[in-house]
CSV table of N, CA and C in Angstrom, one decimal:
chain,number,residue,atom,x,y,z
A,1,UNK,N,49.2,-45.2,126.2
A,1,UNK,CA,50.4,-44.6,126.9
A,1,UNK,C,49.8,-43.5,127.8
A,2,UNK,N,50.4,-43.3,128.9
A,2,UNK,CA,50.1,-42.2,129.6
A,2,UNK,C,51.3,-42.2,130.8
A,3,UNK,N,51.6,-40.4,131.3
A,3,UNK,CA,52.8,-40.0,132.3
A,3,UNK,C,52.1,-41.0,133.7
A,4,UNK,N,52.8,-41.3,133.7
A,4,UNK,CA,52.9,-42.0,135.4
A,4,UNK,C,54.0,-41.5,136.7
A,5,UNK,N,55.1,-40.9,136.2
A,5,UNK,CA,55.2,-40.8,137.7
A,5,UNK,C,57.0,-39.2,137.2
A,6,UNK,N,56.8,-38.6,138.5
A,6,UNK,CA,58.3,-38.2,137.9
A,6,UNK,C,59.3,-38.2,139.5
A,7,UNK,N,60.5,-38.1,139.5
A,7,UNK,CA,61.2,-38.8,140.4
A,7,UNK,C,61.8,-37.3,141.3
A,8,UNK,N,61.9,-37.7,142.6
A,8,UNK,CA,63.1,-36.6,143.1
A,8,UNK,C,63.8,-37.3,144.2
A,9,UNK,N,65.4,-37.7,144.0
A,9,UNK,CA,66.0,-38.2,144.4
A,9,UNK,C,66.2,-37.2,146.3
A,10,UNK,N,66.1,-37.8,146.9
A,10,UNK,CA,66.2,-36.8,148.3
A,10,UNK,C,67.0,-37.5,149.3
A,11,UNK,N,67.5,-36.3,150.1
A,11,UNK,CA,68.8,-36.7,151.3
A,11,UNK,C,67.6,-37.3,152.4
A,12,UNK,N,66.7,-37.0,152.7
A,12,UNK,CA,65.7,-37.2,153.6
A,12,UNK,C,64.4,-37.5,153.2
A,13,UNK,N,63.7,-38.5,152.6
A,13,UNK,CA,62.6,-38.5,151.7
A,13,UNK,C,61.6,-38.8,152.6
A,14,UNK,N,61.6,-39.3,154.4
A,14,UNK,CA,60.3,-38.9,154.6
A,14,UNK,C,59.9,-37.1,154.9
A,15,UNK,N,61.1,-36.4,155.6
A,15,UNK,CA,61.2,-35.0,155.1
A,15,UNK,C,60.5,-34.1,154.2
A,16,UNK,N,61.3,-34.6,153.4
A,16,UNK,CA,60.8,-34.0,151.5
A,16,UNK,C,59.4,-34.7,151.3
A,17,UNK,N,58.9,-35.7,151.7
A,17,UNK,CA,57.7,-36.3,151.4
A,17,UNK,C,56.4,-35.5,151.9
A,18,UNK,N,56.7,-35.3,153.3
A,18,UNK,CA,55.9,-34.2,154.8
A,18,UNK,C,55.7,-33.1,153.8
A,19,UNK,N,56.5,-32.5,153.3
A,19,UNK,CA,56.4,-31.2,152.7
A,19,UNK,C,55.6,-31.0,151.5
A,20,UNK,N,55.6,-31.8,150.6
A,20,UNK,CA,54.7,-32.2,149.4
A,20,UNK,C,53.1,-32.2,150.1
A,21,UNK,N,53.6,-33.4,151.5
A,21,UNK,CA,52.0,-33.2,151.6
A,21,UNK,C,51.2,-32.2,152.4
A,22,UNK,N,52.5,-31.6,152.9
A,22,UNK,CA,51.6,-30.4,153.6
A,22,UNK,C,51.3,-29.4,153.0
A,23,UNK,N,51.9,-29.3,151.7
A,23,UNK,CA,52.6,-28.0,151.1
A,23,UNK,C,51.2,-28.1,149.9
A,24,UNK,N,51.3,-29.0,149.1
A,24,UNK,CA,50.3,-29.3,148.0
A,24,UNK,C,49.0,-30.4,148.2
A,25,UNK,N,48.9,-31.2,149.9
A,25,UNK,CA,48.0,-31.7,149.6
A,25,UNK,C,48.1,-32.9,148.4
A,26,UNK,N,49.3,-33.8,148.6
A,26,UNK,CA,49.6,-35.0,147.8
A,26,UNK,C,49.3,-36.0,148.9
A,27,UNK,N,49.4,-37.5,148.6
A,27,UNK,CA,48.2,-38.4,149.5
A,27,UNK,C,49.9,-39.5,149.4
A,28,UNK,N,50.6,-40.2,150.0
A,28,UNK,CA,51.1,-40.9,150.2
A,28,UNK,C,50.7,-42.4,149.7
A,29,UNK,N,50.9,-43.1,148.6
A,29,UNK,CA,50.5,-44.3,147.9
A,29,UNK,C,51.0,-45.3,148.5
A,30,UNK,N,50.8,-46.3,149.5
A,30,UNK,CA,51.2,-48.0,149.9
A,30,UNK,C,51.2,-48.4,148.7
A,31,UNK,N,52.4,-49.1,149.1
A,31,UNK,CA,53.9,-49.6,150.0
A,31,UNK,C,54.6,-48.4,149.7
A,32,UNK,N,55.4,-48.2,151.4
A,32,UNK,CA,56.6,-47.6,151.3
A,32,UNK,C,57.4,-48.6,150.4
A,33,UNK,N,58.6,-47.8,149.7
A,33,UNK,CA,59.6,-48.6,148.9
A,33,UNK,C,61.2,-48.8,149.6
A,34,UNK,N,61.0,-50.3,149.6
A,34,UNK,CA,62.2,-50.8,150.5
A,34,UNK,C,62.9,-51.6,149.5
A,35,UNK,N,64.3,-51.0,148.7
A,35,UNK,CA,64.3,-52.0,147.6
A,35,UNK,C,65.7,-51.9,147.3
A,36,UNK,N,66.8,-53.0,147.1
A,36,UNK,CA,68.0,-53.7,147.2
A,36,UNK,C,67.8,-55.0,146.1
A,37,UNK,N,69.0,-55.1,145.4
A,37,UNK,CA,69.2,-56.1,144.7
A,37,UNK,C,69.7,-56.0,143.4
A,38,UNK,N,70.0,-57.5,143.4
A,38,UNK,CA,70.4,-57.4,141.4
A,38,UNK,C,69.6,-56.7,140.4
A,39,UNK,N,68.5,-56.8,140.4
A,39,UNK,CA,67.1,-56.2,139.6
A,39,UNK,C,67.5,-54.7,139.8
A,40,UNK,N,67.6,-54.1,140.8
A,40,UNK,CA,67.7,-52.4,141.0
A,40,UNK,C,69.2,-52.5,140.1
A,41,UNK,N,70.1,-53.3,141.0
A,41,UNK,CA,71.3,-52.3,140.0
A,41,UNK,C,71.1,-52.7,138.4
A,42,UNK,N,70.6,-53.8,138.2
A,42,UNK,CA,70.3,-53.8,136.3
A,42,UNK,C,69.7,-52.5,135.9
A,43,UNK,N,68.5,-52.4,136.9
A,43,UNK,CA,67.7,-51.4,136.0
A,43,UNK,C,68.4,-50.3,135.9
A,44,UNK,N,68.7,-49.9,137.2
A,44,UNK,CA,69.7,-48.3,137.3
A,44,UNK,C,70.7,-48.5,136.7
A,45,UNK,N,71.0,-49.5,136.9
A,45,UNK,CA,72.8,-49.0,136.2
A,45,UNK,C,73.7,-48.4,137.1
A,46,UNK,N,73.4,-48.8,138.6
A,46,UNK,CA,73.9,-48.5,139.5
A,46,UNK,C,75.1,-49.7,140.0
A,47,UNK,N,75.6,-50.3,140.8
A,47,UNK,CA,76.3,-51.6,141.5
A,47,UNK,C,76.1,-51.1,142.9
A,48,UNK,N,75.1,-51.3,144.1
A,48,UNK,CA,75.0,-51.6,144.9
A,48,UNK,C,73.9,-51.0,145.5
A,49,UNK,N,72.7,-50.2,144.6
A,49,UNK,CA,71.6,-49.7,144.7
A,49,UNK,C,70.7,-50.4,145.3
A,50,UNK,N,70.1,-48.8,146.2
A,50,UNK,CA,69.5,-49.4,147.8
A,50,UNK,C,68.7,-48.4,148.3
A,51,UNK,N,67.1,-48.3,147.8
A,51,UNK,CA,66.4,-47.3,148.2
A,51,UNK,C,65.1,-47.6,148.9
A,52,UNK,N,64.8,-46.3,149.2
A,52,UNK,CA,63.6,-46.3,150.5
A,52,UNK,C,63.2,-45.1,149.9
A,53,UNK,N,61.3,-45.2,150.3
A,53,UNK,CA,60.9,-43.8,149.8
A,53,UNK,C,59.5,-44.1,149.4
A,54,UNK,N,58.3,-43.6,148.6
A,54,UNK,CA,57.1,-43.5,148.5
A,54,UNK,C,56.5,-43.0,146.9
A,55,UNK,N,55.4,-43.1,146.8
A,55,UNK,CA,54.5,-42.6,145.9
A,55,UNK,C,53.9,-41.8,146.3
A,56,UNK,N,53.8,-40.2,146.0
A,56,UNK,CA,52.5,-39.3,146.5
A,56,UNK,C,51.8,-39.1,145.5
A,57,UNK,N,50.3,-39.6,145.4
A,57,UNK,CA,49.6,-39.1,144.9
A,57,UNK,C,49.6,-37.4,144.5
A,58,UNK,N,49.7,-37.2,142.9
A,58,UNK,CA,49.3,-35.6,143.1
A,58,UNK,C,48.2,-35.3,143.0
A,59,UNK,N,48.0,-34.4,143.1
A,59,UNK,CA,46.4,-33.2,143.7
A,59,UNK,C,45.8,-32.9,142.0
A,60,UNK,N,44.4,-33.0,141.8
A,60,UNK,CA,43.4,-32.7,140.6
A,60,UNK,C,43.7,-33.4,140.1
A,61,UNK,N,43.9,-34.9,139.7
A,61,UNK,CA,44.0,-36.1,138.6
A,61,UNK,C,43.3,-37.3,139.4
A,62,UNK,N,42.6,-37.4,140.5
A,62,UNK,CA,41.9,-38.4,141.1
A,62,UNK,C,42.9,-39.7,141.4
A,63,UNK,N,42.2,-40.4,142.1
A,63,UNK,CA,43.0,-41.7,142.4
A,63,UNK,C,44.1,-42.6,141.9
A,64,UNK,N,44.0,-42.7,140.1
A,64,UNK,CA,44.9,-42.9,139.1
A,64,UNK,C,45.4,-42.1,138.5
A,65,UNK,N,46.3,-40.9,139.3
A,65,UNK,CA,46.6,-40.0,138.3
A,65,UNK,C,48.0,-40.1,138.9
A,66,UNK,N,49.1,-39.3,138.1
A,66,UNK,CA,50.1,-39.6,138.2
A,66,UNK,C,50.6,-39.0,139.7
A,67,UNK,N,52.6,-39.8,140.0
A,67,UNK,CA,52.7,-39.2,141.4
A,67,UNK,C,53.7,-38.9,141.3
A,68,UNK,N,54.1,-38.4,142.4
A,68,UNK,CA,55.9,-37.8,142.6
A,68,UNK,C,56.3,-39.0,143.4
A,69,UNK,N,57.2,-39.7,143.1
A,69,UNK,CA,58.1,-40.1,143.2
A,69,UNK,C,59.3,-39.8,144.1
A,70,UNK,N,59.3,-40.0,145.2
A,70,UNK,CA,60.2,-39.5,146.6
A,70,UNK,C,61.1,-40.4,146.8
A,71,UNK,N,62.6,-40.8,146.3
A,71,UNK,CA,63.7,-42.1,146.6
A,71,UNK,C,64.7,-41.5,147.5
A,72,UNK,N,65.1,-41.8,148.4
A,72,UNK,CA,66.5,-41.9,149.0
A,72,UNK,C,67.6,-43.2,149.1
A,73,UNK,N,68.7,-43.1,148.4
A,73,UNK,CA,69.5,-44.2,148.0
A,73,UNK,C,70.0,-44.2,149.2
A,74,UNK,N,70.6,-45.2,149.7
A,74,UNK,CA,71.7,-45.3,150.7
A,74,UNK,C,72.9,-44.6,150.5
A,75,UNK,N,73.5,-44.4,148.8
A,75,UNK,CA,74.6,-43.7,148.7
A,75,UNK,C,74.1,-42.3,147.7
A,76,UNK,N,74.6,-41.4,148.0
A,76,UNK,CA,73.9,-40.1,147.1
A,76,UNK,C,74.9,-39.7,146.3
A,77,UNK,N,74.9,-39.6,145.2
A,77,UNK,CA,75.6,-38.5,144.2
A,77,UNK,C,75.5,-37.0,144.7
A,78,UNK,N,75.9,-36.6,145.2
A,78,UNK,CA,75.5,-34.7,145.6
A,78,UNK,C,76.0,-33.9,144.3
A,79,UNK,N,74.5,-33.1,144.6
A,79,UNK,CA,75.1,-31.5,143.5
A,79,UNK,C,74.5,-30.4,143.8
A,80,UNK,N,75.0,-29.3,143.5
A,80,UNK,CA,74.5,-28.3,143.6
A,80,UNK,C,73.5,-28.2,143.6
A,81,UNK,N,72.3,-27.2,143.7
A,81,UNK,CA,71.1,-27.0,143.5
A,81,UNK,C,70.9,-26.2,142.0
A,82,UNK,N,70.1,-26.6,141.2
A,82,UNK,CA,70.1,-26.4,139.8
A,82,UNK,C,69.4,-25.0,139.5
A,83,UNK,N,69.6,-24.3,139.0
A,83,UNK,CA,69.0,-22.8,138.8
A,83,UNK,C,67.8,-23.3,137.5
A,84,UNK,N,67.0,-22.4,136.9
A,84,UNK,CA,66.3,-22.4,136.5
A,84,UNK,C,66.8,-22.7,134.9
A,85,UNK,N,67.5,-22.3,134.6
A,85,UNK,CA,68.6,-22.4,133.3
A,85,UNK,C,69.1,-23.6,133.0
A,86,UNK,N,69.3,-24.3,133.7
A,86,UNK,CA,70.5,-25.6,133.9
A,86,UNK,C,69.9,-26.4,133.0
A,87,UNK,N,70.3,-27.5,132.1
A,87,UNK,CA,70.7,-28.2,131.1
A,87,UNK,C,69.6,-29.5,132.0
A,88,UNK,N,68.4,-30.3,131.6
A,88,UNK,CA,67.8,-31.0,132.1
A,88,UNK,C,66.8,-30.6,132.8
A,89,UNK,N,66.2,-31.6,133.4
A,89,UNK,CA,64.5,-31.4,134.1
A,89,UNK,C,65.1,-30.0,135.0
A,90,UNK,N,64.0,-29.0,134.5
A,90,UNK,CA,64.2,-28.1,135.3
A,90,UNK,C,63.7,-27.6,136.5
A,91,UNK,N,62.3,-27.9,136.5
A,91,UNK,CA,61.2,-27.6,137.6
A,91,UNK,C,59.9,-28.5,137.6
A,92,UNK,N,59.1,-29.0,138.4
A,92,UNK,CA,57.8,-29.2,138.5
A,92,UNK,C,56.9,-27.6,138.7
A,93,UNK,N,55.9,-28.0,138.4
A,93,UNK,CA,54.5,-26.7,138.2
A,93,UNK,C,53.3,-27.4,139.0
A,94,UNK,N,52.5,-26.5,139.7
A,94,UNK,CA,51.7,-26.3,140.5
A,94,UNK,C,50.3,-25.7,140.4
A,95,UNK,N,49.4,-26.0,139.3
A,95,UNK,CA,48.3,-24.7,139.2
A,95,UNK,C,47.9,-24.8,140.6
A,96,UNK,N,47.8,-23.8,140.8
A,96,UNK,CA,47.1,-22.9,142.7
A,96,UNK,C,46.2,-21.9,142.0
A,97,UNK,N,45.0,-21.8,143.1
A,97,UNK,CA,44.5,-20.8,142.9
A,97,UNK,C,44.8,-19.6,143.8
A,98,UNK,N,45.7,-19.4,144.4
A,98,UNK,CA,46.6,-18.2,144.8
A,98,UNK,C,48.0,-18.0,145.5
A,99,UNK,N,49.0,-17.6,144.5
A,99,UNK,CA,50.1,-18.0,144.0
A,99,UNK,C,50.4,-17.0,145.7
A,100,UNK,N,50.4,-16.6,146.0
A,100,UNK,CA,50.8,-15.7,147.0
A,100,UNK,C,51.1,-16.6,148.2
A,101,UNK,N,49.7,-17.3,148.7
A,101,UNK,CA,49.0,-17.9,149.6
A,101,UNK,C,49.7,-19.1,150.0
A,102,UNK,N,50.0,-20.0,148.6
A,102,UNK,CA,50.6,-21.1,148.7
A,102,UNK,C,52.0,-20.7,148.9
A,103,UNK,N,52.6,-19.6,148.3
A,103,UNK,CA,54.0,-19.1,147.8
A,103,UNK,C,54.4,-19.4,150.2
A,104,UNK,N,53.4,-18.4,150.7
A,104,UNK,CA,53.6,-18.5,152.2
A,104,UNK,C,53.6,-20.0,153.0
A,105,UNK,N,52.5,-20.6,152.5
A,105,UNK,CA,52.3,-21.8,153.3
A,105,UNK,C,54.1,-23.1,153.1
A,106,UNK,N,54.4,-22.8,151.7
A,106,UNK,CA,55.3,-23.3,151.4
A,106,UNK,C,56.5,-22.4,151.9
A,107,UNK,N,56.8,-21.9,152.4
A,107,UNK,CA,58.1,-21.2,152.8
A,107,UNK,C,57.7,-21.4,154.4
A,108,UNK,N,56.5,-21.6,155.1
A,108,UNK,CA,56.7,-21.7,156.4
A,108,UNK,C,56.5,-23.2,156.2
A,109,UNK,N,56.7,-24.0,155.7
A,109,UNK,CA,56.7,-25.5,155.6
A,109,UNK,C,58.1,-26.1,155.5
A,110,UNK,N,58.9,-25.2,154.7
A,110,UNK,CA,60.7,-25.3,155.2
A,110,UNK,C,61.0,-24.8,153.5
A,111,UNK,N,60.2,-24.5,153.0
A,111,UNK,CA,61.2,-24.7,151.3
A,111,UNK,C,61.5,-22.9,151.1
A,112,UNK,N,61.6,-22.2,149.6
A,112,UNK,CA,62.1,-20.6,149.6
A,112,UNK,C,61.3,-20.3,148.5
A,113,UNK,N,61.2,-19.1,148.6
A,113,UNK,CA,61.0,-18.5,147.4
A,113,UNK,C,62.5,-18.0,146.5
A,114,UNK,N,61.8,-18.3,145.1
A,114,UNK,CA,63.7,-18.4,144.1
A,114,UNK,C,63.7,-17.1,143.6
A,115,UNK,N,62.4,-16.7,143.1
A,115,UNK,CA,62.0,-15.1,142.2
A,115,UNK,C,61.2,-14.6,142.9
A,116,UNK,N,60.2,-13.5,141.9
A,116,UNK,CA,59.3,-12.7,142.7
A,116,UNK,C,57.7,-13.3,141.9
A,117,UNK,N,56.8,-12.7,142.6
A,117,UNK,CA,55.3,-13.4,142.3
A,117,UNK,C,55.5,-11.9,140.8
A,118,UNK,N,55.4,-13.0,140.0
A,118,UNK,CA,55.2,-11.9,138.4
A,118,UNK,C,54.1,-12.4,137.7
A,119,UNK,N,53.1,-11.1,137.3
A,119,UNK,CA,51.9,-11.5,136.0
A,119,UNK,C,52.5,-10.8,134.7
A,120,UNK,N,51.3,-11.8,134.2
A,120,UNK,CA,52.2,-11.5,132.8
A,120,UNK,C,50.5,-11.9,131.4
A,121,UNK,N,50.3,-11.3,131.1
A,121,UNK,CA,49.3,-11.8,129.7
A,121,UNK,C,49.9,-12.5,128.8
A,122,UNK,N,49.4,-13.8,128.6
A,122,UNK,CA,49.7,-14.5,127.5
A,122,UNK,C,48.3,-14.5,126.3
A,123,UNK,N,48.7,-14.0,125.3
A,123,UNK,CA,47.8,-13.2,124.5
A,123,UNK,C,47.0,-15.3,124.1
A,124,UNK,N,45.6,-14.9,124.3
A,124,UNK,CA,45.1,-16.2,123.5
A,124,UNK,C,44.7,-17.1,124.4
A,125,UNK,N,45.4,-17.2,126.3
A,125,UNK,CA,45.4,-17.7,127.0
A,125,UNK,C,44.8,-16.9,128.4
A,126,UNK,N,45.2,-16.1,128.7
A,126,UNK,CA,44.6,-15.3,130.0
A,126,UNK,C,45.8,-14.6,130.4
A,127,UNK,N,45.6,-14.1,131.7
A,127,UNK,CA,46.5,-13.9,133.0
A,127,UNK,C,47.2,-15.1,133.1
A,128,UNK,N,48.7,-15.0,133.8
A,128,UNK,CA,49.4,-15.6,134.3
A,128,UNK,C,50.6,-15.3,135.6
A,129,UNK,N,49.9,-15.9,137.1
A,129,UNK,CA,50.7,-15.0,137.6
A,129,UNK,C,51.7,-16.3,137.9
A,130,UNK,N,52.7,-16.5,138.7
A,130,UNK,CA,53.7,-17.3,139.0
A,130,UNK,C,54.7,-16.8,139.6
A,131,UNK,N,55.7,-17.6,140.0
A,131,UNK,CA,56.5,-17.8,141.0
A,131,UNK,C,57.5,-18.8,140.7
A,132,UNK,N,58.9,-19.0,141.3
A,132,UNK,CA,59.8,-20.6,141.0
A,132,UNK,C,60.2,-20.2,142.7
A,133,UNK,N,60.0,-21.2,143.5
A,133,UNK,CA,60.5,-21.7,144.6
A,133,UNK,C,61.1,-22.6,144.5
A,134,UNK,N,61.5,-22.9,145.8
A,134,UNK,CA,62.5,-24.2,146.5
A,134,UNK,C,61.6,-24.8,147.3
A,135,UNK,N,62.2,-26.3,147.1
A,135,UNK,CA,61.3,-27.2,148.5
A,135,UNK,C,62.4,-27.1,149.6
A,136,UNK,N,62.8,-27.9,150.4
A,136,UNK,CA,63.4,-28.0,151.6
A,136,UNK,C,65.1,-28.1,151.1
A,137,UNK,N,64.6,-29.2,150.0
A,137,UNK,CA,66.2,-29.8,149.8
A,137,UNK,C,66.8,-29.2,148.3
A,138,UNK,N,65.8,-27.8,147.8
A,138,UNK,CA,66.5,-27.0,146.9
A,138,UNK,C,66.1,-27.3,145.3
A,139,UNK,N,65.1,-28.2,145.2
A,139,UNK,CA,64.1,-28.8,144.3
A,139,UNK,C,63.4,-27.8,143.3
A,140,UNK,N,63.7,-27.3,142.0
A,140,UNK,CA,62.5,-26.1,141.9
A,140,UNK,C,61.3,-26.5,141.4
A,141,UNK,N,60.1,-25.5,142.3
A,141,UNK,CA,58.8,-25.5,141.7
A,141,UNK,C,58.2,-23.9,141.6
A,142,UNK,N,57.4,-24.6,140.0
A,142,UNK,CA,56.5,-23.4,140.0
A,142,UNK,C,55.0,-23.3,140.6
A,143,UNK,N,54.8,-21.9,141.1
A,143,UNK,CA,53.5,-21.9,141.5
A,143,UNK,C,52.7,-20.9,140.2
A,144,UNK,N,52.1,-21.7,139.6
A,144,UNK,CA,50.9,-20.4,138.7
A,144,UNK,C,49.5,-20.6,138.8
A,145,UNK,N,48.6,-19.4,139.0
A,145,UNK,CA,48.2,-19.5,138.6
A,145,UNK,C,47.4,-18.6,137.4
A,146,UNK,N,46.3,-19.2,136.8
A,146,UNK,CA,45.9,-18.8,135.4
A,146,UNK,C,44.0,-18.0,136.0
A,147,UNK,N,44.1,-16.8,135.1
A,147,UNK,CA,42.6,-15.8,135.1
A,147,UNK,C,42.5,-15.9,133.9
């Protein structure tokens, strides 16, 4: 067994895709996903499910390592943007080796910063500094890194 992939449903997924790869240096996996049919709505559990969207490669797991998952449906469920708290997947994580650096590259790439850059000792483990940002479309990620 091993993690393969985790999903973020987006209003604009080549958008949100650009950002990932500008932002973290994730690699775009062929085929775009162009996908409609009985098969989708079985799996989803949807009735009329219709998406477009990509695989990005993530950064430090080599060629077979897992990816983010980028979908845009033809019809979108909208919600709020989820705070840090909220009940379910709460954030993706990022080790960087400088949480500041990336914290800038990613806010002039279109996403926010959510908190402030905070260290903290975790007794047994090191330094930990971090961060929770926004991507474009209000997605949280953490940036840490570990001394």
């Amino acid at each position: 067994m091993r993690f393969a992939h985790t999903n973020i449903i987006s209003t604009n997924w080549k958008e949100l895709a650009d950002f990932y790869i500008k932002t973290f240096h994730c690699k775009i996996i062929p085929p775009i996903r162009n996908q409609k049919g009985e098969w989708l709505d079985s799996g989803t559990g949807l009735k009329g499910a219709e998406l477009e969207g990509a695989h990005l490669l993530l950064p430090g797991h080599g060629e077979d390592g897992p990816t983010l998952e980028i979908y845009q449906y033809k019809f979108i469920d909208k919600r709020d943007a989820a705070l840090p708290n909220t009940k379910g997947f709460g954030h993706i994580a990022f080790e960087v080796k400088d949480v500041a650096n990336v914290l800038e590259n990613l806010i002039n790439n279109g996403g926010s910063a959510f908190g402030e850059i905070t260290k903290r000792e975790v007794e047994g483990v090191g330094e930990l500094t971090f961060i929770y940002a926004r991507d474009p479309e209000g997605n949280l990620i953490e940036l840490q890194a570990w001394n």
